[in-house]
PDB file of C-alpha atoms in Angstrom:
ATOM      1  CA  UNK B  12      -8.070 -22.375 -19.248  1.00 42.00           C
ATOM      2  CA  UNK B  13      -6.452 -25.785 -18.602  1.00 45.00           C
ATOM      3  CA  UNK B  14      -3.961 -27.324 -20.569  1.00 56.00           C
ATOM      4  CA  UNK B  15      -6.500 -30.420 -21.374  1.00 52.00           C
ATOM      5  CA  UNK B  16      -8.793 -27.447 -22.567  1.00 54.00           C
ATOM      6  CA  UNK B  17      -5.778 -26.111 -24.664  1.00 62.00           C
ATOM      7  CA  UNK B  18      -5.100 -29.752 -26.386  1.00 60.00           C
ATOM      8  CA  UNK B  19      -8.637 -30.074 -27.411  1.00 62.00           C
ATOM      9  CA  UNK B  20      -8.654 -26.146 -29.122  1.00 66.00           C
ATOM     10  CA  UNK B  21      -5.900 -27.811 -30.838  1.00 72.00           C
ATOM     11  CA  UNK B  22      -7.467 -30.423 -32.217  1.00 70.00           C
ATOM     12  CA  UNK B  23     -10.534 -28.746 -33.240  1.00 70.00           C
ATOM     13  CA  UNK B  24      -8.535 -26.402 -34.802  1.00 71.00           C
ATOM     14  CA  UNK B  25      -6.279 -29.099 -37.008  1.00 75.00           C
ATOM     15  CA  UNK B  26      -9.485 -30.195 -37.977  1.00 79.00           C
ATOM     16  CA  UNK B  27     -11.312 -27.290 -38.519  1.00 75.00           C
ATOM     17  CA  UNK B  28      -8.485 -25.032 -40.257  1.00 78.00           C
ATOM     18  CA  UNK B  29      -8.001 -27.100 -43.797  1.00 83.00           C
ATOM     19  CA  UNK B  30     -11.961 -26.170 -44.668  1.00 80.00           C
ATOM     20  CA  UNK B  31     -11.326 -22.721 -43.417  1.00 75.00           C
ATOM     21  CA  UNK B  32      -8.732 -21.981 -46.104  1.00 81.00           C
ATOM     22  CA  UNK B  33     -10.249 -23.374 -48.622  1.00 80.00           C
ATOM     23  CA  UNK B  34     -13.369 -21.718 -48.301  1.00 80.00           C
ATOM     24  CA  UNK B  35     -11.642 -18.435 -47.284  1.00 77.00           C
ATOM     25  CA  UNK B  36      -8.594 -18.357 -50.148  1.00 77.00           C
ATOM     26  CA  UNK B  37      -8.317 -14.693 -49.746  1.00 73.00           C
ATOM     27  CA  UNK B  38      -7.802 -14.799 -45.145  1.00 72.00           C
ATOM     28  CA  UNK B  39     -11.483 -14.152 -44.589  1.00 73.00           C
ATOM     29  CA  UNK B  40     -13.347 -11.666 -42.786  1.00 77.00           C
ATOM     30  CA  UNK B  41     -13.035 -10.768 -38.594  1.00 68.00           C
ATOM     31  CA  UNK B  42     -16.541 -12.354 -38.851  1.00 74.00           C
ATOM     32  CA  UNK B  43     -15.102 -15.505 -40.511  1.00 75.00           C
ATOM     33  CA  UNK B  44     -12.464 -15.741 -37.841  1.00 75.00           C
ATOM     34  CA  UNK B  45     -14.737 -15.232 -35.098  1.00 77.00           C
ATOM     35  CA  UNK B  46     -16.801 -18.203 -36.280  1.00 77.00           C
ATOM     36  CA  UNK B  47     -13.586 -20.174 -36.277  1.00 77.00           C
ATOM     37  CA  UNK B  48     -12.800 -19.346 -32.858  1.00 77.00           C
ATOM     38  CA  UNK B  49     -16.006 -20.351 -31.799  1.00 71.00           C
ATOM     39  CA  UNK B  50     -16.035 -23.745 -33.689  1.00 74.00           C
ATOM     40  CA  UNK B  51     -12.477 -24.939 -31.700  1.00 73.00           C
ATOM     41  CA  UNK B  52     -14.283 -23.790 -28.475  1.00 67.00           C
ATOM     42  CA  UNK B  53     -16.759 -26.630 -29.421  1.00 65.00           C
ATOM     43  CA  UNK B  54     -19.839 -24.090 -29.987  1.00 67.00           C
ATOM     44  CA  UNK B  55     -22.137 -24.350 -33.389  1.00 70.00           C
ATOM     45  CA  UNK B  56     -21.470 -20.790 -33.985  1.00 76.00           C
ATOM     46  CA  UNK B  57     -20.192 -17.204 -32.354  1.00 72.00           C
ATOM     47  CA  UNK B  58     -23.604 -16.151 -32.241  1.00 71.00           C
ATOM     48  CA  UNK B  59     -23.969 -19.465 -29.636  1.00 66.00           C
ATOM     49  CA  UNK B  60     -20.685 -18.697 -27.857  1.00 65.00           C
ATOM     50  CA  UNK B  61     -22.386 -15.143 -27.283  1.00 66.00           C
ATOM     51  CA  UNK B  62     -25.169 -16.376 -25.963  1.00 60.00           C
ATOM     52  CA  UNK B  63     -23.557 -18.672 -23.922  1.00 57.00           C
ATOM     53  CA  UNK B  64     -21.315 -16.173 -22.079  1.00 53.00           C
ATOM     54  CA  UNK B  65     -23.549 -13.332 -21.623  1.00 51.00           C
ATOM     55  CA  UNK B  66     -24.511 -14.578 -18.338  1.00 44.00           C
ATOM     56  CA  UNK B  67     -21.523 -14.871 -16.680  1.00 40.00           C
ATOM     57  CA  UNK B  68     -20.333 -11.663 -17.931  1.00 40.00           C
ATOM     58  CA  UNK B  69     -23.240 -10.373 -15.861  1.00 39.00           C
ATOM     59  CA  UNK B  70     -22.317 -11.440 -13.023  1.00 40.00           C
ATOM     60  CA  UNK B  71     -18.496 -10.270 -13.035  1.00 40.00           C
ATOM     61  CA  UNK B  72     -19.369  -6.913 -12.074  1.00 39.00           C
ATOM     62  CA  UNK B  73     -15.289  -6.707 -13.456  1.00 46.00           C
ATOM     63  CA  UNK B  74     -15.711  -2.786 -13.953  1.00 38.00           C
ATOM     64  CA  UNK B  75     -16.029  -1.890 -10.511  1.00 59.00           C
ATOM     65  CA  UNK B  76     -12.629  -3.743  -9.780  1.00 78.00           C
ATOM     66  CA  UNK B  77     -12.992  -6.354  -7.650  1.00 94.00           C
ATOM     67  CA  UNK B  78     -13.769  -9.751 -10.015  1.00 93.00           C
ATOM     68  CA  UNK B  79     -16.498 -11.656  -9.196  1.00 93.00           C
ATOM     69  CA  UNK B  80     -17.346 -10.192  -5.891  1.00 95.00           C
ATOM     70  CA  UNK B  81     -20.498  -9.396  -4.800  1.00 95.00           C
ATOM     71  CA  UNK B  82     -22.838  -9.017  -1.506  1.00 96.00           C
ATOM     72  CA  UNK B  83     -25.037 -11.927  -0.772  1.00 95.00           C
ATOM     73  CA  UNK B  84     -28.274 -11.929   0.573  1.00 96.00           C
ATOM     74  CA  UNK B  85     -28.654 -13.683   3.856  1.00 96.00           C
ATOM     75  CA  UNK B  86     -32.390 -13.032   5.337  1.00 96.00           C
ATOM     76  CA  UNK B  87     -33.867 -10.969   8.458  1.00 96.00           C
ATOM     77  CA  UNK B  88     -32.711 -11.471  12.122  1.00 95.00           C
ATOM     78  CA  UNK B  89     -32.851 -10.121  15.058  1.00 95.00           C
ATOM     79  CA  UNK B  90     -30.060  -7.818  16.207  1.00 93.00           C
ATOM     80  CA  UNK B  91     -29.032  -6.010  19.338  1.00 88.00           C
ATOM     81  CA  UNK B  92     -28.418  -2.283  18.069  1.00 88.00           C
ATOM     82  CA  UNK B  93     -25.818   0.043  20.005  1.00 88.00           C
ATOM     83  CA  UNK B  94     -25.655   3.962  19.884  1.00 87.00           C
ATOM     84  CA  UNK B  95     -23.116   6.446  19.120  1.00 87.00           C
ATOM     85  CA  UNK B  96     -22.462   6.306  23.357  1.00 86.00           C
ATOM     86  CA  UNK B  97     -22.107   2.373  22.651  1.00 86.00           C
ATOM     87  CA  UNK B  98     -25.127   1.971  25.219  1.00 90.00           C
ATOM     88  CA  UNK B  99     -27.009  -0.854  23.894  1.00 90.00           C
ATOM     89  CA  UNK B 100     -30.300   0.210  22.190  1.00 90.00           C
ATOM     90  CA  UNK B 101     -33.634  -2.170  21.675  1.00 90.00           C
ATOM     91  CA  UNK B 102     -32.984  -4.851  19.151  1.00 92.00           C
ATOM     92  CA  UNK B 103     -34.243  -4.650  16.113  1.00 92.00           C
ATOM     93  CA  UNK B 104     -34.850  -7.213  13.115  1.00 94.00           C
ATOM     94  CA  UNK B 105     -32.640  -6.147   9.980  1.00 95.00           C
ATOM     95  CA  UNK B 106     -31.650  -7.522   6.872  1.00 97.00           C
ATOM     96  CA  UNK B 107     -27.941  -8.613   6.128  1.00 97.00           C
ATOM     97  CA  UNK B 108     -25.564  -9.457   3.458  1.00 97.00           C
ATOM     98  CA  UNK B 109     -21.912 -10.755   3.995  1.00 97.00           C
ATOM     99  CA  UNK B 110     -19.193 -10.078   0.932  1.00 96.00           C
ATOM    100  CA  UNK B 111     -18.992 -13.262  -0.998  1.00 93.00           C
ATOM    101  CA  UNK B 112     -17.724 -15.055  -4.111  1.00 93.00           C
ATOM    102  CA  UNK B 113     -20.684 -16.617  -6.366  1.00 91.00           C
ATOM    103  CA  UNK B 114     -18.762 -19.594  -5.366  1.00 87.00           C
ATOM    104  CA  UNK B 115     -19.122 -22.879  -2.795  1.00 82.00           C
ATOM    105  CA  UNK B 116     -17.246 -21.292   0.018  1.00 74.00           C
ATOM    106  CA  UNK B 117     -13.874 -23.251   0.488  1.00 70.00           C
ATOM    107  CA  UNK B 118     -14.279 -25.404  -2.729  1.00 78.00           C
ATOM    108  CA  UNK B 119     -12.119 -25.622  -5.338  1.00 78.00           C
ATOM    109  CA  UNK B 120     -13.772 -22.957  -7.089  1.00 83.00           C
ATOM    110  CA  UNK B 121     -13.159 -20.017  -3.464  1.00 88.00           C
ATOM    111  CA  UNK B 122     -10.352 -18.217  -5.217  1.00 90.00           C
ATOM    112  CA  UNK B 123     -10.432 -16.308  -2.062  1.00 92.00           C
ATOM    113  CA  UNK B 124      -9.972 -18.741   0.270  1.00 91.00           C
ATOM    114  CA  UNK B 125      -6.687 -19.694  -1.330  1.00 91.00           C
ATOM    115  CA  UNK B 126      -5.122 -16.116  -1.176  1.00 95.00           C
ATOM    116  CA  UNK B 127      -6.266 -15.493   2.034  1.00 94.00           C
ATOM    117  CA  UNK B 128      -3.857 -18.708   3.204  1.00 94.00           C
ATOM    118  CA  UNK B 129      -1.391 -17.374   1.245  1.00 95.00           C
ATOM    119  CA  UNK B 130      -1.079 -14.367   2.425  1.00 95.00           C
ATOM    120  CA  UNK B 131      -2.160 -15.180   6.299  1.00 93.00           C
ATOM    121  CA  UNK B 132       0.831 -17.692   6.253  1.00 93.00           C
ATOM    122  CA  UNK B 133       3.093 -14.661   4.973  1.00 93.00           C
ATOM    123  CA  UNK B 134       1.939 -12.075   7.381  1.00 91.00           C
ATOM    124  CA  UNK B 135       2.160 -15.084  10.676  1.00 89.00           C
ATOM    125  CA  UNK B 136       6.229 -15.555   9.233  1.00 89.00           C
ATOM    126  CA  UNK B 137       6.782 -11.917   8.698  1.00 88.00           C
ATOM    127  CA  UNK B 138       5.078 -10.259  12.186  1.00 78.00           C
ATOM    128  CA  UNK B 139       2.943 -13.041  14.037  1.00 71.00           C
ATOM    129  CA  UNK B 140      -0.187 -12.176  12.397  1.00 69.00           C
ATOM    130  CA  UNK B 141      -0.825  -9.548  15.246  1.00 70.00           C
ATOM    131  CA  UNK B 142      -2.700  -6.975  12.739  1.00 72.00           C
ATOM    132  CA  UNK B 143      -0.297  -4.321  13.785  1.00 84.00           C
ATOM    133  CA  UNK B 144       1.791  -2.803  11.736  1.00 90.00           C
ATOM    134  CA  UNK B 145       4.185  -1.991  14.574  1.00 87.00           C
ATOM    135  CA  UNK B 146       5.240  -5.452  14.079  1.00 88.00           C
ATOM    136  CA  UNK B 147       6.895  -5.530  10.953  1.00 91.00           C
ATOM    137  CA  UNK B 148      10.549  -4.403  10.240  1.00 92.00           C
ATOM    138  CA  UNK B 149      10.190  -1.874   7.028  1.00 93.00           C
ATOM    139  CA  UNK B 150      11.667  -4.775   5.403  1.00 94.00           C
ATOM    140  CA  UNK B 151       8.638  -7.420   6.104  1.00 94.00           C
ATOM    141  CA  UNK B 152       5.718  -4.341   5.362  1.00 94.00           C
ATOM    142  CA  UNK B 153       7.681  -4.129   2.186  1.00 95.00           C
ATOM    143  CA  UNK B 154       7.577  -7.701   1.300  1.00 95.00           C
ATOM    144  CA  UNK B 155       4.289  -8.071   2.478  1.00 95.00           C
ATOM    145  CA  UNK B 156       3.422  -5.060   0.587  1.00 96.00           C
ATOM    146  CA  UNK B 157       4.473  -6.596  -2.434  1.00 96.00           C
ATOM    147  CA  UNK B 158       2.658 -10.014  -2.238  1.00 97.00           C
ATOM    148  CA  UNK B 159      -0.545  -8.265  -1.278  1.00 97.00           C
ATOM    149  CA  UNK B 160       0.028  -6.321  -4.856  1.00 96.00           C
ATOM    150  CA  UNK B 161       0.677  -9.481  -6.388  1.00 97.00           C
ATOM    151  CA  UNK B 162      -2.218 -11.424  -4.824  1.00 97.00           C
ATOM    152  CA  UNK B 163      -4.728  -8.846  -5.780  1.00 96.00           C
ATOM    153  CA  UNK B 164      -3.889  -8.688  -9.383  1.00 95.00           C
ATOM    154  CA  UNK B 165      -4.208 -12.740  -9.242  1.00 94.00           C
ATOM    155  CA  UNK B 166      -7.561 -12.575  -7.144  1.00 95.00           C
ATOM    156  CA  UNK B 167      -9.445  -9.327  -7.624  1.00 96.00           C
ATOM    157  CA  UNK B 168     -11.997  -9.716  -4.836  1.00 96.00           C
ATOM    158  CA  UNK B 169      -9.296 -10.090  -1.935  1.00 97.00           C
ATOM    159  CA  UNK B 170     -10.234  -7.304  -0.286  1.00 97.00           C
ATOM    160  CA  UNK B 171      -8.313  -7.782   2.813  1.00 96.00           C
ATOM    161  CA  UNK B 172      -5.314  -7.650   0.481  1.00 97.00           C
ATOM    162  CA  UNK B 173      -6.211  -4.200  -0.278  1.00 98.00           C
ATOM    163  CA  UNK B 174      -6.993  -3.044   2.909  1.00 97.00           C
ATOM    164  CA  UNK B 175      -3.708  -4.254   4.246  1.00 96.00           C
ATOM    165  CA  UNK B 176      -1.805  -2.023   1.333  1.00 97.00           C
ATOM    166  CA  UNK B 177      -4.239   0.863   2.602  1.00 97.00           C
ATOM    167  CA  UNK B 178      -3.289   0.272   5.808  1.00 96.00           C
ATOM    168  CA  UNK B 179       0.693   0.383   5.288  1.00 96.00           C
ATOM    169  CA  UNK B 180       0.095   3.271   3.335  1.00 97.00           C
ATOM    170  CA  UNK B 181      -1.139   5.402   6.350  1.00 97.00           C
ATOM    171  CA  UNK B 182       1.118   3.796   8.703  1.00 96.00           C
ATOM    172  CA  UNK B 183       4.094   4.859   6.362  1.00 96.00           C
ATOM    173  CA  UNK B 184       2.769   8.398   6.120  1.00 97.00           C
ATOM    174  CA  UNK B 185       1.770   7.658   2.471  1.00 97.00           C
ATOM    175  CA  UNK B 186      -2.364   8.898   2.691  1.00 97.00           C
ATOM    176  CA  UNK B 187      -2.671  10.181  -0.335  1.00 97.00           C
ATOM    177  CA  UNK B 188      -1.815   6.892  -2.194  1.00 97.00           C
ATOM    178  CA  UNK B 189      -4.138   5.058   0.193  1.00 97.00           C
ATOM    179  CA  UNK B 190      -6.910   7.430  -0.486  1.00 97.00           C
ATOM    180  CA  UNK B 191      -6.490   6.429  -4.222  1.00 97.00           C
ATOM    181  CA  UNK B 192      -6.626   2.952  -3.950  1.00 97.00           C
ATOM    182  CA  UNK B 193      -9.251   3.112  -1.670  1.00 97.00           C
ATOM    183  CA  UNK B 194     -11.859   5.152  -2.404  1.00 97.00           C
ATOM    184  CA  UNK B 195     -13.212   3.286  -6.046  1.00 96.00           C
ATOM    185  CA  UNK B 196     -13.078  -0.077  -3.928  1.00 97.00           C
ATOM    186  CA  UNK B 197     -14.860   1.402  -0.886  1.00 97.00           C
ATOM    187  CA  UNK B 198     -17.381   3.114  -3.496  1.00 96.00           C
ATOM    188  CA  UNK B 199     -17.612   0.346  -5.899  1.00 96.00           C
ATOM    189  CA  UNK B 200     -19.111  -1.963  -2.184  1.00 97.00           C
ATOM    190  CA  UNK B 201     -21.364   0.866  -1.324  1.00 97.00           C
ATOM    191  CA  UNK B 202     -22.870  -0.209  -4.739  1.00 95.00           C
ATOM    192  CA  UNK B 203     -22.983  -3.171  -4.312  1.00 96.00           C
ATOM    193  CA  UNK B 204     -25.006  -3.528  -0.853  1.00 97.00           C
ATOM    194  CA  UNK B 205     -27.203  -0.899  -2.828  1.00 96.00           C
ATOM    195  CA  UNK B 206     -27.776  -3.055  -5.500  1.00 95.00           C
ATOM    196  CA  UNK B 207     -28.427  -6.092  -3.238  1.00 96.00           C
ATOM    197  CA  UNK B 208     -30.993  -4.000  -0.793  1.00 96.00           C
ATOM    198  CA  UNK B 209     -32.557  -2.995  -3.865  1.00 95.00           C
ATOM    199  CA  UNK B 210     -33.283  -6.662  -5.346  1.00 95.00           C
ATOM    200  CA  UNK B 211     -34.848  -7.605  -1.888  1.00 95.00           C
ATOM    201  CA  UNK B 212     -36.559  -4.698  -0.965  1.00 95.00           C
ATOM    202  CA  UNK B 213     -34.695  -3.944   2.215  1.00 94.00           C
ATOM    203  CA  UNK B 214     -34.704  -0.549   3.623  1.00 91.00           C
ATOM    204  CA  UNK B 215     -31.200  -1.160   5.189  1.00 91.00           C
ATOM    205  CA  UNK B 216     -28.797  -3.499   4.819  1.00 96.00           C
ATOM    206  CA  UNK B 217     -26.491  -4.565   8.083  1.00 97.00           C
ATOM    207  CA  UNK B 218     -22.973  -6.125   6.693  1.00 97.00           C
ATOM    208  CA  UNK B 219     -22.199  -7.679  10.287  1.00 96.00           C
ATOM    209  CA  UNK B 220     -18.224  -7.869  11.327  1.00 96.00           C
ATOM    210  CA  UNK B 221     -19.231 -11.227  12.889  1.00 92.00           C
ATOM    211  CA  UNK B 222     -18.820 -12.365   9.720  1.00 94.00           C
ATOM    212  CA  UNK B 223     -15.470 -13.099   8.681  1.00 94.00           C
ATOM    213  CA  UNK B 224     -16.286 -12.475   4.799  1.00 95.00           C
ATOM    214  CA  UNK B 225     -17.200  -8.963   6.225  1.00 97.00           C
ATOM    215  CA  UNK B 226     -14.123  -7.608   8.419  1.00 97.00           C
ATOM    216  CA  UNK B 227     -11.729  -7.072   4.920  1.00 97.00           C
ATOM    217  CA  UNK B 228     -14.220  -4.347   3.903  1.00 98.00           C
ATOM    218  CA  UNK B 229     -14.707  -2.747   7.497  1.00 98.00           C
ATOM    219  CA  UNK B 230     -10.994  -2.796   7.303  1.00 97.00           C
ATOM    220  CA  UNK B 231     -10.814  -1.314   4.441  1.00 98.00           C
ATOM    221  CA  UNK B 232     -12.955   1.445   5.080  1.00 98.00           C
ATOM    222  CA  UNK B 233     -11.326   2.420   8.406  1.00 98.00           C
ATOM    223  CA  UNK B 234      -8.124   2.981   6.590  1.00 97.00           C
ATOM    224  CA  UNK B 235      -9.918   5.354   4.321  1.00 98.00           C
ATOM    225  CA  UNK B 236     -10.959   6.887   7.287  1.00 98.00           C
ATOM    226  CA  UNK B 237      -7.680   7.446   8.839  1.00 97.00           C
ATOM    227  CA  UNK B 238      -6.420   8.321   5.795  1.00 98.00           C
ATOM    228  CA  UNK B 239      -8.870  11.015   5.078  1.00 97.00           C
ATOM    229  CA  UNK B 240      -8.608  12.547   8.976  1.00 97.00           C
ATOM    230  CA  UNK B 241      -4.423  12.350   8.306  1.00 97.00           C
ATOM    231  CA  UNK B 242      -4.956  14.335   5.325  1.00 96.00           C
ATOM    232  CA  UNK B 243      -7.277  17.173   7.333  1.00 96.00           C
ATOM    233  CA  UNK B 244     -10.526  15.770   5.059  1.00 96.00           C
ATOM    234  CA  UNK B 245     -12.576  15.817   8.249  1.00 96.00           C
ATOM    235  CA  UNK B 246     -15.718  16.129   6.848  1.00 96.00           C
ATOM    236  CA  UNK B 247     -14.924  12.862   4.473  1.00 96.00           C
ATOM    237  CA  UNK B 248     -13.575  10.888   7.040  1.00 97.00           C
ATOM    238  CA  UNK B 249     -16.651  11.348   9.937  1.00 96.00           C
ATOM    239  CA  UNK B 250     -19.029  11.209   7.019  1.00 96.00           C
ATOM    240  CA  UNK B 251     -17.924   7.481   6.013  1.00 97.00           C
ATOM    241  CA  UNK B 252     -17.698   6.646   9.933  1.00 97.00           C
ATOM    242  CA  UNK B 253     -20.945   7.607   9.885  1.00 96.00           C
ATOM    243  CA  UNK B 254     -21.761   4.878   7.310  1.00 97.00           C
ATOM    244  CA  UNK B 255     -19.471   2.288   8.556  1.00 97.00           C
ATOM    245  CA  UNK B 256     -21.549   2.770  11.941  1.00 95.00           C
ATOM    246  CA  UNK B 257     -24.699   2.600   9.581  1.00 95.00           C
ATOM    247  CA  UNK B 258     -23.425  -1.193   8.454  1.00 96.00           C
ATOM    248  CA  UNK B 259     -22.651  -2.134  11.804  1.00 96.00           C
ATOM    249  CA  UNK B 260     -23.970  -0.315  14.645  1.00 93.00           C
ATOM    250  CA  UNK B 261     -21.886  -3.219  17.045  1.00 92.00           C
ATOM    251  CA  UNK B 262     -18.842  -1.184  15.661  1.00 92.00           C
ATOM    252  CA  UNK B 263     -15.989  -3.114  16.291  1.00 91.00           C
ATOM    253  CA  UNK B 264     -13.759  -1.603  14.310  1.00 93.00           C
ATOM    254  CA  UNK B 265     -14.300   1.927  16.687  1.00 93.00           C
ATOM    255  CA  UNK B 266     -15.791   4.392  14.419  1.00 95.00           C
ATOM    256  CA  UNK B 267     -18.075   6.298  17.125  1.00 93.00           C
ATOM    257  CA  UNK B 268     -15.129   7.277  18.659  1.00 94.00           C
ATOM    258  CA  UNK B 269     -13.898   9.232  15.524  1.00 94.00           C
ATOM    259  CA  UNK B 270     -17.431  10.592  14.889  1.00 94.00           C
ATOM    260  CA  UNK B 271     -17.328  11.645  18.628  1.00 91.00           C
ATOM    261  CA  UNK B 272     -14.358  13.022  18.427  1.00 89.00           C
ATOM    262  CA  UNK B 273     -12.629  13.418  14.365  1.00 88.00           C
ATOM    263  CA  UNK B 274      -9.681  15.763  16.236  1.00 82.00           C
ATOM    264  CA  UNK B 275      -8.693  12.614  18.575  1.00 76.00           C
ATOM    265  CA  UNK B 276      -5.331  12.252  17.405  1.00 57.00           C
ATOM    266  CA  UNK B 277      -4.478  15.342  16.461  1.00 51.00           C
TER     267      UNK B 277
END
């Protein structure tokens, strides 16, 4: 809410409080005061303001933990397929859906966008933006630690925020605490391109790394991965591989090579 927003509740409520009282001597009923509320909101009635917000509590799919996020439909094309052996395989035309806000992408309105900066800028200052975690004194992953915690409270769908924590955790030996943060957010995705293949009938559903939208939640997931393998839950860890390769069959994240071989770094 914006401070304009905030004067004009005021107002409505100087105006509308005096009637209130005197038609509610005794304080009035929750139902009373939810009217009220309603009525400095500018709406007729609460029944109205209800209405009015039931859609767009419909689409915050808030519960699964990640805000407004949610996987877009982008159509059919034509893609060149690879298998486990990374030989390339006859192309085939899938369906595909990127990770998106509900939002004009870089408007005013792409929370995202704004937290990625933020926290791009931090990671370029703190290690050169390399992606490796080699490259940060305990000091910086700390810090940077920190502001990705901060920056996902502030902007639940930043994924890549989360799968950088993930991926500090395992590099810090901590795999049990990245397995907890990432498994519901992994999951609550897996629903999500579920829920999206099953509005427009696709079979499958590719969610391409060539899409930058995409690469937080491959990520992500490999960080479960490692995690899971760390912590001797093979059969977890090759079994959402398995799915990652699934998504992406280009796989440029590497997961054939720990379905080849789960043991690898052992």
């Amino acid at each position: 809410m914006s401070i304009e927003q905030a004067k004009k509740q005021a107002k409505n409520l100087r105006r509308l409080l005096p009637a209130f009282i005197a038609e509610h001597p005794d304080g009035g009923r929750l139902a009373d005061f939810q009217e009220l509320v309603a009525r400095t909101h500018g709406y007729p009635s609460f029944h109205a303001m209800s209405e009015a917000h039931k859609g767009t509590d419909q689409k915050r799919p808030d519960s699964l933990g990640l805000g407004a996020l949610c996987v877009s439909y982008q159509g059919i094309e034509s893609w060149e397929m690879y298998g486990l052996d990374g030989n390339p395989k006859k192309s085939k035309r899938m369906a595909y859906g990127e990770l998106l806000l509900p939002v004009p992408e870089y408007s005013e309105e792409d929370t995202l966008y704004k937290v990625t900066e933020e926290f791009d800028e931090a990671c370029d200052m703190e290690g050169g933006l390399t992606g490796d975690f080699d490259d940060y004194s305990p000091q910086s992953l700390n810090k940077l630690l920190r502001l990705a915690t901060e920056l996902t409270k502030q902007e639940p769908a930043f994924v890549d925020g989360y799968a950088f924590q993930v991926g500090a955790y395992v590099h810090t030996g901590q795999n049990r605490k990245a397995i907890s943060l990432a498994e519901p957010l992994v999951a609550a995705i897996f629903e999500m391109i579920a829920k999206c293949a099953d509005e427009h009938k696709a079979k499958e559903l590719l969610m391409p790394y060539a899409f930058l939208s995409n690469r937080p939640f491959h990520r992500l997931a490999h960080g479960l991965v490692l995690a899971y393998l760390a912590e001797k839950e093979t059969d977890k860890g090759v079994a959402l591989a398995k799915r990652m390769f699934s998504l992406w069959p280009n796989d440029n994240m590497g997961f054939r090579f720990i379905i080849a071989d789960p043991y690898g770094s052992d």
